[in-house]
Tab-separated table of C-alpha atoms and ligand atoms in Angstrom:
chain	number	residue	atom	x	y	z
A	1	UNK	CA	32.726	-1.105	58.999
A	2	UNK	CA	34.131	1.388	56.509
A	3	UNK	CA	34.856	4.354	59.061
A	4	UNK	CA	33.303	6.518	56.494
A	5	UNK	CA	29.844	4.995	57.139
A	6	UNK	CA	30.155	4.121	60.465
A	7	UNK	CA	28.254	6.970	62.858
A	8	UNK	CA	30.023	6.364	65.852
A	9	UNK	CA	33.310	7.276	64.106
A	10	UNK	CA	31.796	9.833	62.298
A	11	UNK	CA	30.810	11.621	65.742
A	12	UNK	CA	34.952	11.175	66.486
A	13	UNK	CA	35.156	13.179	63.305
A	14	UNK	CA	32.812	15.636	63.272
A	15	UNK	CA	34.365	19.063	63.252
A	16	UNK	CA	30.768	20.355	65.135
A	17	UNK	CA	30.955	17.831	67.666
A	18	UNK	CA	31.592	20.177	70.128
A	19	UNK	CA	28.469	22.597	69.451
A	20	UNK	CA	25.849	20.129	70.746
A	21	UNK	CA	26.894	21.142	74.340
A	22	UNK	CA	25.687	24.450	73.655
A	23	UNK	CA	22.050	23.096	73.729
A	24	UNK	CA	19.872	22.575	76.914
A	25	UNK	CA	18.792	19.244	75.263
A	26	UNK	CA	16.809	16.481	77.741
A	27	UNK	CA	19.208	13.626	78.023
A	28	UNK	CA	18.618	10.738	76.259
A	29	UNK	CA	16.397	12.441	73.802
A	30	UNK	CA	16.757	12.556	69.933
A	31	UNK	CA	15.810	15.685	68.661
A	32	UNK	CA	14.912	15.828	64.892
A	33	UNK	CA	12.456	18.814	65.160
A	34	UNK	CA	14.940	21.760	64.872
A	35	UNK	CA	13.062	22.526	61.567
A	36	UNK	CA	10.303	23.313	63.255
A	37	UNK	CA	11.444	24.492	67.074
A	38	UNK	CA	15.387	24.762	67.887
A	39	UNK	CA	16.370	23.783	71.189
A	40	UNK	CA	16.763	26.615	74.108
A	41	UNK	CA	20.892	27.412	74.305
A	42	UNK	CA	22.161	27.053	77.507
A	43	UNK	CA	23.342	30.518	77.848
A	44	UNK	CA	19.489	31.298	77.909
A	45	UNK	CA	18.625	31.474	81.635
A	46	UNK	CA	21.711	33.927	82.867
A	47	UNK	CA	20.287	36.016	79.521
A	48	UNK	CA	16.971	36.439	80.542
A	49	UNK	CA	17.979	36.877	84.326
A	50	UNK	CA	20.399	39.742	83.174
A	51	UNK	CA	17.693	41.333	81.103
A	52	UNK	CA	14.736	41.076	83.879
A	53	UNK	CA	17.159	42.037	86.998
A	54	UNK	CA	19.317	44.241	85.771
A	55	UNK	CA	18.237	46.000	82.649
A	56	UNK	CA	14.181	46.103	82.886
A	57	UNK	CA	14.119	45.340	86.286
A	58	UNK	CA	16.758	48.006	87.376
A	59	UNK	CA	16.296	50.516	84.630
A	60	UNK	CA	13.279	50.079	83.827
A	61	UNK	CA	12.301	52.807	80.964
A	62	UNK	CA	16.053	54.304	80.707
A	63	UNK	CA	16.772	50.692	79.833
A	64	UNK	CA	15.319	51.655	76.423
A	65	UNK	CA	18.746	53.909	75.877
A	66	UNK	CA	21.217	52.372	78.275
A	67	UNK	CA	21.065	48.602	76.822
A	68	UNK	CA	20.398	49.629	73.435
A	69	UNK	CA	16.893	47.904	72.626
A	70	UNK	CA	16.368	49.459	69.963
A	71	UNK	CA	19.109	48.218	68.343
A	72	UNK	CA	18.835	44.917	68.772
A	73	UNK	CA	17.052	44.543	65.375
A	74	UNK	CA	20.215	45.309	63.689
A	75	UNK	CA	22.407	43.569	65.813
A	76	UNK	CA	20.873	40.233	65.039
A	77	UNK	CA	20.488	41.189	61.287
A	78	UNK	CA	24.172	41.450	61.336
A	79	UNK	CA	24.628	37.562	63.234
A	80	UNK	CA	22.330	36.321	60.621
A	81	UNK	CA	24.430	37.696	57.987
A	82	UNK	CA	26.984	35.785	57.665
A	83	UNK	CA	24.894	32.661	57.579
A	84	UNK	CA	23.066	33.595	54.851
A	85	UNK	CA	26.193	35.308	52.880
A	86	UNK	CA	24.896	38.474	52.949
A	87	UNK	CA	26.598	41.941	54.590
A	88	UNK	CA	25.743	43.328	58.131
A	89	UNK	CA	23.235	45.925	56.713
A	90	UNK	CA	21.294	43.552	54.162
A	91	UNK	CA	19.604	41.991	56.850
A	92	UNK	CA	17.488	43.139	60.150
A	93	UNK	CA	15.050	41.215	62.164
A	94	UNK	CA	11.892	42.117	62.618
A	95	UNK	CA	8.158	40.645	63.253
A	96	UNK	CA	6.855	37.291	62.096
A	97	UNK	CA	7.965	35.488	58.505
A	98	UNK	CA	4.345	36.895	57.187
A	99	UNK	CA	4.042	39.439	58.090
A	100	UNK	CA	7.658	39.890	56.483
A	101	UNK	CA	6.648	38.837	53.507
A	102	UNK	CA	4.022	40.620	52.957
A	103	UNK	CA	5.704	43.872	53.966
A	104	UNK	CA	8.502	42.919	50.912
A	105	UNK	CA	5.603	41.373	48.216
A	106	UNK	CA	3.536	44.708	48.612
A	107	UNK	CA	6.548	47.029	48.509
A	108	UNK	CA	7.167	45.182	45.485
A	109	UNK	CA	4.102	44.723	43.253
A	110	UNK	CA	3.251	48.724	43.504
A	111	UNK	CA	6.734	48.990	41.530
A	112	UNK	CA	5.282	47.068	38.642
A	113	UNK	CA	2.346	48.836	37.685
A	114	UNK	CA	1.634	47.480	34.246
A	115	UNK	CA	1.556	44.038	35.766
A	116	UNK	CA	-0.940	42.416	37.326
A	117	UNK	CA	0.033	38.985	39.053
A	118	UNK	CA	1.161	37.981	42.308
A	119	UNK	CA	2.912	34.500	41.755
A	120	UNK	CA	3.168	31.980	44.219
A	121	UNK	CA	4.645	28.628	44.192
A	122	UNK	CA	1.682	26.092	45.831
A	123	UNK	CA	4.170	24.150	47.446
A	124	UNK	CA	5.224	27.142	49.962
A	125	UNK	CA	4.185	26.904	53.432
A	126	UNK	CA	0.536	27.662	53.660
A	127	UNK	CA	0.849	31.056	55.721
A	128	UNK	CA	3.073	32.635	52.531
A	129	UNK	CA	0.155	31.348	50.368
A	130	UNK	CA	-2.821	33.145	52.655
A	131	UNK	CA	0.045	36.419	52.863
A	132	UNK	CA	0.102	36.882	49.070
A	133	UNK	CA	-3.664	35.834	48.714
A	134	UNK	CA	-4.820	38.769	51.099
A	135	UNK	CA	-1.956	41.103	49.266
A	136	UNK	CA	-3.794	40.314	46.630
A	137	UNK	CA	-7.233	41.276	46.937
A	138	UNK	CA	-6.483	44.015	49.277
A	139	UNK	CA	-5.046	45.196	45.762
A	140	UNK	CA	-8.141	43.921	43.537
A	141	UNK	CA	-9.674	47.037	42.251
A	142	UNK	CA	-6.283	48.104	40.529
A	143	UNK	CA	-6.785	44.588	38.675
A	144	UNK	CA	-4.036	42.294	40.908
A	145	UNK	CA	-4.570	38.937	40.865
A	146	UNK	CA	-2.850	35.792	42.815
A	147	UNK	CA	-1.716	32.959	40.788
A	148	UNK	CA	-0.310	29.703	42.413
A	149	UNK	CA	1.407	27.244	40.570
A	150	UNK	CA	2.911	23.796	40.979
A	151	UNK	CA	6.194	23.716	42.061
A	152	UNK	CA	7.708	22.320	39.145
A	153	UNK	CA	5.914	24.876	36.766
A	154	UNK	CA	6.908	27.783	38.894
A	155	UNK	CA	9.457	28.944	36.809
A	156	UNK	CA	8.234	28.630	33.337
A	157	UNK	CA	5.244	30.654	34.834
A	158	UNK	CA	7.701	33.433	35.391
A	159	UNK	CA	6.826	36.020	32.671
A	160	UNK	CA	5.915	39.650	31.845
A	161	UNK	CA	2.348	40.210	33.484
A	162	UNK	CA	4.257	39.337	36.871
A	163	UNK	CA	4.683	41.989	39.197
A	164	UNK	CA	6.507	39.747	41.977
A	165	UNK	CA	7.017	36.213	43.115
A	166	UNK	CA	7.805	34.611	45.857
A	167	UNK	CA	8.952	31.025	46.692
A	168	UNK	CA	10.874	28.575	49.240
A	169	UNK	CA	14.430	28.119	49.060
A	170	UNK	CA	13.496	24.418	50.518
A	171	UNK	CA	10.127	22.755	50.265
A	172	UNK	CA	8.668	22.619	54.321
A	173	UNK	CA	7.010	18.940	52.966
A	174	UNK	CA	10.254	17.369	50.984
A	175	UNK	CA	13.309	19.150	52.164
A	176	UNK	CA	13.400	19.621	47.987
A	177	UNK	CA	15.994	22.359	47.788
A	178	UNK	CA	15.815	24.989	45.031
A	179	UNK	CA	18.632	26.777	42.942
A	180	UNK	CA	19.104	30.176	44.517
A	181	UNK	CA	21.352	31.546	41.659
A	182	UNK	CA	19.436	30.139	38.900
A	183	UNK	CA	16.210	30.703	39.613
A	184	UNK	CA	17.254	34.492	40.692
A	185	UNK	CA	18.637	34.815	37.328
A	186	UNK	CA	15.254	33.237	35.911
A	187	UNK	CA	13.022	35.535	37.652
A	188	UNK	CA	15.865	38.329	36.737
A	189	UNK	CA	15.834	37.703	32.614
A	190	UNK	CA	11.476	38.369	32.979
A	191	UNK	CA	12.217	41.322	34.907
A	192	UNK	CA	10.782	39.715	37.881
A	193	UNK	CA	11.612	40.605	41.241
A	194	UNK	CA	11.671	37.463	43.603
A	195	UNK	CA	11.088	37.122	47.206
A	196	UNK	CA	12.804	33.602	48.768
A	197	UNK	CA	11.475	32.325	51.543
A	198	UNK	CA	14.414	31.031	53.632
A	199	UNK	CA	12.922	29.469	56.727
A	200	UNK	CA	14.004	25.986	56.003
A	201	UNK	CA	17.329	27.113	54.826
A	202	UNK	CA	18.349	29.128	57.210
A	203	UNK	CA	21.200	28.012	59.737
A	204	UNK	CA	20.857	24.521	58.300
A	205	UNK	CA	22.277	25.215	54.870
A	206	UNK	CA	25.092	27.243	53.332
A	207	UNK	CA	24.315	29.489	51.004
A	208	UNK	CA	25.525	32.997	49.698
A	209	UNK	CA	22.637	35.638	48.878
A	210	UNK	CA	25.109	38.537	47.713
A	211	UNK	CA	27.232	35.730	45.446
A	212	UNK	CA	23.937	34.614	43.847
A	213	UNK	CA	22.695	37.763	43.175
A	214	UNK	CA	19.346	37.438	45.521
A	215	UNK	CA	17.278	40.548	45.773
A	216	UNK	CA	14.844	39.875	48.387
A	217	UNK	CA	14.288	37.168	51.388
A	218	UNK	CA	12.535	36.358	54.337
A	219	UNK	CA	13.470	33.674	56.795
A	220	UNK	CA	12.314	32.226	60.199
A	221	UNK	CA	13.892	32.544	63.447
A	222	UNK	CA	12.430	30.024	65.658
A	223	UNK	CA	13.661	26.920	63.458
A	224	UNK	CA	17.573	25.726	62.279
A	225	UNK	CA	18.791	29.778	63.487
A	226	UNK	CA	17.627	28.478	67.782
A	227	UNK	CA	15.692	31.624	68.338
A	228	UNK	CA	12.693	30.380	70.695
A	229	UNK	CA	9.359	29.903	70.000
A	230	UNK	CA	7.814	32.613	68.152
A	231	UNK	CA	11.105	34.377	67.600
A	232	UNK	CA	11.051	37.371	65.243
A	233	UNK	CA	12.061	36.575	61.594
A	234	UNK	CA	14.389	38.500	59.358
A	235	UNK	CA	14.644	39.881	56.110
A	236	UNK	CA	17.195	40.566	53.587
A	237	UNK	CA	17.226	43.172	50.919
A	238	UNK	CA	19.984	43.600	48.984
A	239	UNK	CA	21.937	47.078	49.389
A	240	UNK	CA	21.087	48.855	46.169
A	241	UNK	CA	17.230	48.187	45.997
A	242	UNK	CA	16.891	48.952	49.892
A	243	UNK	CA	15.911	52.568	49.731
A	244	UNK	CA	13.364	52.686	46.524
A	245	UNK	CA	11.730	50.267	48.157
A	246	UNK	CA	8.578	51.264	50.400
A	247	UNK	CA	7.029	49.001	52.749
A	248	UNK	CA	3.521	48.854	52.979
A	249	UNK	CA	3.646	48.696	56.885
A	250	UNK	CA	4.518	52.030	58.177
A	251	UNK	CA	4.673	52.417	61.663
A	252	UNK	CA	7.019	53.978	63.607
A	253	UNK	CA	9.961	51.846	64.177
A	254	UNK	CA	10.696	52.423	60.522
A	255	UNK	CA	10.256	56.098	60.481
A	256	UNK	CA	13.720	58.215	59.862
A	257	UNK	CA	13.379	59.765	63.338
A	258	UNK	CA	10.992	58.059	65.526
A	259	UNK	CA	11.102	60.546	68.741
A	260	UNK	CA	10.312	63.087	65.952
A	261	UNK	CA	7.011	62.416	66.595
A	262	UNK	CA	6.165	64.257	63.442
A	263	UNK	CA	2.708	64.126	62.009
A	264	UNK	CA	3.863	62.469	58.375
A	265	UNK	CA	5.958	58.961	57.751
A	266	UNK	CA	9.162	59.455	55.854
A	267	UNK	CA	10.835	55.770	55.581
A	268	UNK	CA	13.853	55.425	57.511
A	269	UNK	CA	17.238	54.588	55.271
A	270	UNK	CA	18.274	51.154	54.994
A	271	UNK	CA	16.499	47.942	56.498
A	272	UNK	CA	15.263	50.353	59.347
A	273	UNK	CA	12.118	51.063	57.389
A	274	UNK	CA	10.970	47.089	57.515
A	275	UNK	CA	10.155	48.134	61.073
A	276	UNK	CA	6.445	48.442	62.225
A	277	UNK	CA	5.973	48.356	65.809
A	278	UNK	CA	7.855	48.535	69.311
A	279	UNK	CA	10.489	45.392	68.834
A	280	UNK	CA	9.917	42.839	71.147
A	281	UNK	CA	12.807	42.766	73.277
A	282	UNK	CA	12.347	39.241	75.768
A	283	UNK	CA	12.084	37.988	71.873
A	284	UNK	CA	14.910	39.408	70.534
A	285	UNK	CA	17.212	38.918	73.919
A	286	UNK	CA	16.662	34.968	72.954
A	287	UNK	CA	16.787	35.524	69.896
A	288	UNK	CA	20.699	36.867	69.415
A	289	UNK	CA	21.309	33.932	72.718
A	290	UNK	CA	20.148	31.132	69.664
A	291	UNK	CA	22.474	33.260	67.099
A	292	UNK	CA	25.243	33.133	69.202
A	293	UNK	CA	25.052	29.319	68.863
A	294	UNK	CA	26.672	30.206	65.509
A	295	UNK	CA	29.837	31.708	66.712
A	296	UNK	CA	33.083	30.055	65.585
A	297	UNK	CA	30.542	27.767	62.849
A	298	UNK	CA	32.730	27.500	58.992
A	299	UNK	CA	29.830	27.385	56.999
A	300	UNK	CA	31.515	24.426	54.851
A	301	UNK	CA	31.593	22.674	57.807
A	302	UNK	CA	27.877	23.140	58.987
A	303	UNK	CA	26.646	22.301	55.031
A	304	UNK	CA	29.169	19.423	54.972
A	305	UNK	CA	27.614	18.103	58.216
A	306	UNK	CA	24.235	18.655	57.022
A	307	UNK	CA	24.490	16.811	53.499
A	308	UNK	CA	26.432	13.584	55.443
A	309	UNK	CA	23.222	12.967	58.408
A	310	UNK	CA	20.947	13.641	55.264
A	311	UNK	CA	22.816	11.302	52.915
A	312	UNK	CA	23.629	8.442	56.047
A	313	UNK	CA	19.482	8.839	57.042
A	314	UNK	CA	18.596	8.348	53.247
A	315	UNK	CA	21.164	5.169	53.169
A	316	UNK	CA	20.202	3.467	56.144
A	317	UNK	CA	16.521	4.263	55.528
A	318	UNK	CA	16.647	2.358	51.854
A	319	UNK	CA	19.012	-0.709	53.519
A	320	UNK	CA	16.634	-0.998	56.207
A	321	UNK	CA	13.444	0.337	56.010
A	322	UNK	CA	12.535	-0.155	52.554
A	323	UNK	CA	10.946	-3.419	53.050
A	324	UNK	CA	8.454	-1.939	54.988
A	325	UNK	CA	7.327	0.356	52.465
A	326	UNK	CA	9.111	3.677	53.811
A	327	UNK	CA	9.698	5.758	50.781
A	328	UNK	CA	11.968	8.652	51.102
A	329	UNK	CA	10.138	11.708	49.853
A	330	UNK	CA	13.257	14.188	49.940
A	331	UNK	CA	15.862	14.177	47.089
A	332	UNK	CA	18.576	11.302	47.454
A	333	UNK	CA	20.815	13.679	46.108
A	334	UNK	CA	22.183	15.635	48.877
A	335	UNK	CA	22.719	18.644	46.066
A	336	UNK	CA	18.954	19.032	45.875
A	337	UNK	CA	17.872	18.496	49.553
A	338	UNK	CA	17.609	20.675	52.445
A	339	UNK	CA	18.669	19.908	55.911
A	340	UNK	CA	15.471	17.695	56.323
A	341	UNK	CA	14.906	14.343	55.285
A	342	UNK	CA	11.208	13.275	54.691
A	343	UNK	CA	10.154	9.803	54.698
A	344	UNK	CA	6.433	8.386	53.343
A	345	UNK	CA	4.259	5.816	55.062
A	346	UNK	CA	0.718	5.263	54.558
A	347	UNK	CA	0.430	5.417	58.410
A	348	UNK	CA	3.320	7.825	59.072
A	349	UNK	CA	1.184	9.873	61.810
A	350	UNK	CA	0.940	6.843	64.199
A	351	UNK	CA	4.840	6.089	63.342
A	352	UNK	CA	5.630	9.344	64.213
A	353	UNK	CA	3.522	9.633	67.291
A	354	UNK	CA	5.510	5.891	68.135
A	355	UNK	CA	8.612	7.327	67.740
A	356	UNK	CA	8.021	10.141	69.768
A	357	UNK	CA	6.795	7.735	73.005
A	358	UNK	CA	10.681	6.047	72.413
A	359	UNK	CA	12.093	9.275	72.789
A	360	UNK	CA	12.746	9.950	69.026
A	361	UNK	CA	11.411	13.610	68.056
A	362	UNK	CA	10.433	13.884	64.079
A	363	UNK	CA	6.952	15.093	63.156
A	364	UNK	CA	4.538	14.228	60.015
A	365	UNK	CA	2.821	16.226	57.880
A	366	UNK	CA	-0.173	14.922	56.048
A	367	UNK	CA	-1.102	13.055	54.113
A	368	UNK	CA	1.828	10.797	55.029
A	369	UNK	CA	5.017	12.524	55.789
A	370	UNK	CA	6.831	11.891	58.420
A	371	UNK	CA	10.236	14.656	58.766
A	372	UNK	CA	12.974	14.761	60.345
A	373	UNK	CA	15.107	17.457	60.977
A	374	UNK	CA	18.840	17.524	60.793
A	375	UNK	CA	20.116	20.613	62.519
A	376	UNK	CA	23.795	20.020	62.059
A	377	UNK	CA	24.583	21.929	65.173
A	378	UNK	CA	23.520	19.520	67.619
A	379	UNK	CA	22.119	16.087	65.821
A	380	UNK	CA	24.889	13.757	65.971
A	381	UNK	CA	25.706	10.829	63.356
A	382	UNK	CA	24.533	8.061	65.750
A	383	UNK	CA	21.101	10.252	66.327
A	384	UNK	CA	20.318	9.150	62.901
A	385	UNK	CA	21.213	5.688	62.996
A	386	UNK	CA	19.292	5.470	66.392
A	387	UNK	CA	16.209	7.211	64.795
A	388	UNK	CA	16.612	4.739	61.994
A	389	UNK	CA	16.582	1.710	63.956
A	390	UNK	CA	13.843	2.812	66.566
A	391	UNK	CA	11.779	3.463	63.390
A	392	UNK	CA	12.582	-0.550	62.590
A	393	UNK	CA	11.566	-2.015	65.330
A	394	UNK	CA	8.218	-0.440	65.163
A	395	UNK	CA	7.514	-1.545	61.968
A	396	UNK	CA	8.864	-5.056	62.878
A	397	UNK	CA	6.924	-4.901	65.838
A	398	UNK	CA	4.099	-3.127	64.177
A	399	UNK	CA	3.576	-1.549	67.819
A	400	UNK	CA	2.424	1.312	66.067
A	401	UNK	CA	-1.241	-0.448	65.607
A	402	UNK	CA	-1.850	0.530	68.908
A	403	UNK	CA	-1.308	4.217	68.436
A	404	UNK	CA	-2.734	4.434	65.336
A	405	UNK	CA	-6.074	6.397	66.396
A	406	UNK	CA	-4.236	8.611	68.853
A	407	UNK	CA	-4.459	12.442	68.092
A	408	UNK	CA	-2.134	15.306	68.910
A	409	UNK	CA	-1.946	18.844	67.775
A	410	UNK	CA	0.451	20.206	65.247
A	411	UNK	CA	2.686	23.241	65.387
A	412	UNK	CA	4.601	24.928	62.445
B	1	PLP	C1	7.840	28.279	59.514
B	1	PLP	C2	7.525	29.029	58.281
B	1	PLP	C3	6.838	30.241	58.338
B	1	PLP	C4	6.371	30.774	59.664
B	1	PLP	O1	5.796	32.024	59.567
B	1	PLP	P1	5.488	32.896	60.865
B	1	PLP	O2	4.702	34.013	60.337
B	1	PLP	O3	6.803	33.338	61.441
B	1	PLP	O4	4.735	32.039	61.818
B	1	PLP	C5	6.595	30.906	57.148
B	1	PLP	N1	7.004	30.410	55.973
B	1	PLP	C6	7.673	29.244	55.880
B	1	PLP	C7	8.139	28.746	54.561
B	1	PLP	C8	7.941	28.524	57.028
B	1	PLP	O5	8.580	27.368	56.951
């Protein structure tokens, strides 16, 4: 086999190789669901015992101070930097991806008075939809309005009675990745300012905010950057627009002086004045634990990675699973697709729940999407041909029939 396109010698190759060890992963298993939940990092268990003995254990309140908490917001900001291209102040975490959103959409639309929209691509994850539909009428009686739109007519519906917009850098359903620079500059030329929403990008995907000129972003923790479940997410602003900007949140964590305690909010400078409430620290402790996963990662290398399991899944998916009427849904192209690779099959959920009993972990989305995620950090080349082949045997088999009625829950 051409060593190019054989996985087993592309493992011997792979500059990340080494990363995967890094991960407290359940041997044997096949993880494709870093898209949704990354994997706990093995440093992870000294972390938290170091945090409960000795810092909230031992000093309990003075901990606050002596293992600067209250920092941590920052400090993770600044690891989540460099994976998004964007400097050490741009970004802070902070609270979930909506409420982040909604904190930079309604610091946003009260900028543009004379306009009246709210503009949302339909495609984005459902929770950004319900985010700018509450913004929305929270803001009817001055005349705002929400308008969704289909993906591909999001950006000729950019245009002057738009106060702000916001859309995914890739598509949670396709992996369909969008243009960061051009669609900036798009929403740029109508005087637009527009709000990405990086949480399938993030950690997965190269990309350089600052170079593109991108204003405004939000992204998820708890997916491709390892933080945990229900890690805080982040948000970027870029350095000139950070202090005319006002969130609508204002608690105390983004006041200029906190311990003030002064009756009246004045925002603090910088990304400090995204910050609402006491930052959960057990949160963020994991949180810069799955950052640190990062360390010593060339982002060439990690979107290099990324693009080959996407491009070897979407090859050995049409040689071999074509016949069985598995249509890739993501982008062939691995210049227009995300870290994720989405395949459709009329009865994807009892394929997925199949693969999952054989110890392959994708999820599907309805009405017949099954994804897989390809978190270049730890999913090895023969991961995908394994996941590939597993997948053929149940169609062969069609052992699936007999899961075919089973339910499960589903989780972001
Ligand atoms: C996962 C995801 C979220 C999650 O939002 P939370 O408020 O952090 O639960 C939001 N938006 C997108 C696009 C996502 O993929």
């Amino acid at each position: 086999m051409d060593p190019k396109r054989d996985p087993a010698e592309m493992d011997r190759r792979d500059p990340l190789a080494r990363f995967r060890d890094l991960f407290d992963l359940p041997e044997g298993l096949i993880y494709l669901g870093g898209h949704s939940l990354g994997p706990p990092p093995r440093t992870m268990r000294a972390r938290a015992e170091r945090l409960i003995d000795r810092e909230w254990g031992t000093d309990l309140v003075a901990a606050w101070n002596r293992s600067d908490w209250l920092e941590l917001p920052e400090r993770i900001g600044a690891r989540i930097a460099p994976l998004v291209g964007a400097g050490a102040d741009e970004v802070i975490a902070a609270d979930s991806v909506s409420l982040n959103l909604f904190k930079l959409l309604g610091a946003l639309v009260v900028k543009a008075p004379g306009r009246g929209v709210v503009l949302a691509d339909e495609g984005n994850f459902p929770t950004d939809l319900y985010m700018a539909q509450g913004l929305a009428h929270l803001l009817e009686g001055s005349g705002t309005t929400l308008r969704l739109t289909a993906p591909e007519d999001f950006e000729s519906t950019l245009g002057s009675e738009v106060a702000v917009a916001t859309v995914s850098h890739v598509d949670f359903r396709t992996g369909r990745r969008r243009d960061l620079r051009a669609l900036t500059a798009a929403a740029r030329a109508c005087g637009v300012p527009l709000v990405w929403d990086l949480s399938h990008s993030a950690g997965a995907v190269a990309m350089r905010l600052n170079a593109d000129g991108v204003e405004y972003a939000v992204g998820c923790g708890y997916k491709y950057l390892n933080g945990g479940p229900g890690a805080p997410g982040f948000l970027y602003v870029a350095r000139e627009f950070q202090d005319s900007l006002e969130s609508p949140l204002t608690g105390w964590m983004g006041h200029a002086s906190p311990f003030d305690f002064d009756t009246r909010y004045r925002p603090a400078p910088g990304m400090r004045r995204f910050l609402t409430g006491t930052p959960p620290i057990l949160s963020l402790a994991a949180f810069e634990d799955g950052l640190r996963t990062f360390e010593g990662v060339k982002m060439a290398e990690l979107r290099g990675k990324s693009e080959a399991l996407g491009d070897l899944f979407h090859r050995l998916a049409a040689e071999r699973l074509a016949e069985f009427g598995v249509i890739p849904a993501s982008p062939a192209d691995a210049g227009e697709r995300g870290a994720q690779v989405s395949l459709r099959h009329p009865e994807g959920d009892a394929l997925v729940q199949a693969l999952n009993a054989r110890g392959v972990v994708g999820d599907f989305r309805g009405p017949d999407l099954m994804r897989f995620g390809l978190a270049p950090l730890y999913v090895r080349y023969m991961d995908v041909w394994n996941a590939v082949e597993a997948l053929r045997l149940i169609l062969v088999n069609e052992e699936h029939r007999e899961d075919r009625f089973r339910r499960r829950r589903r989780v972001p």
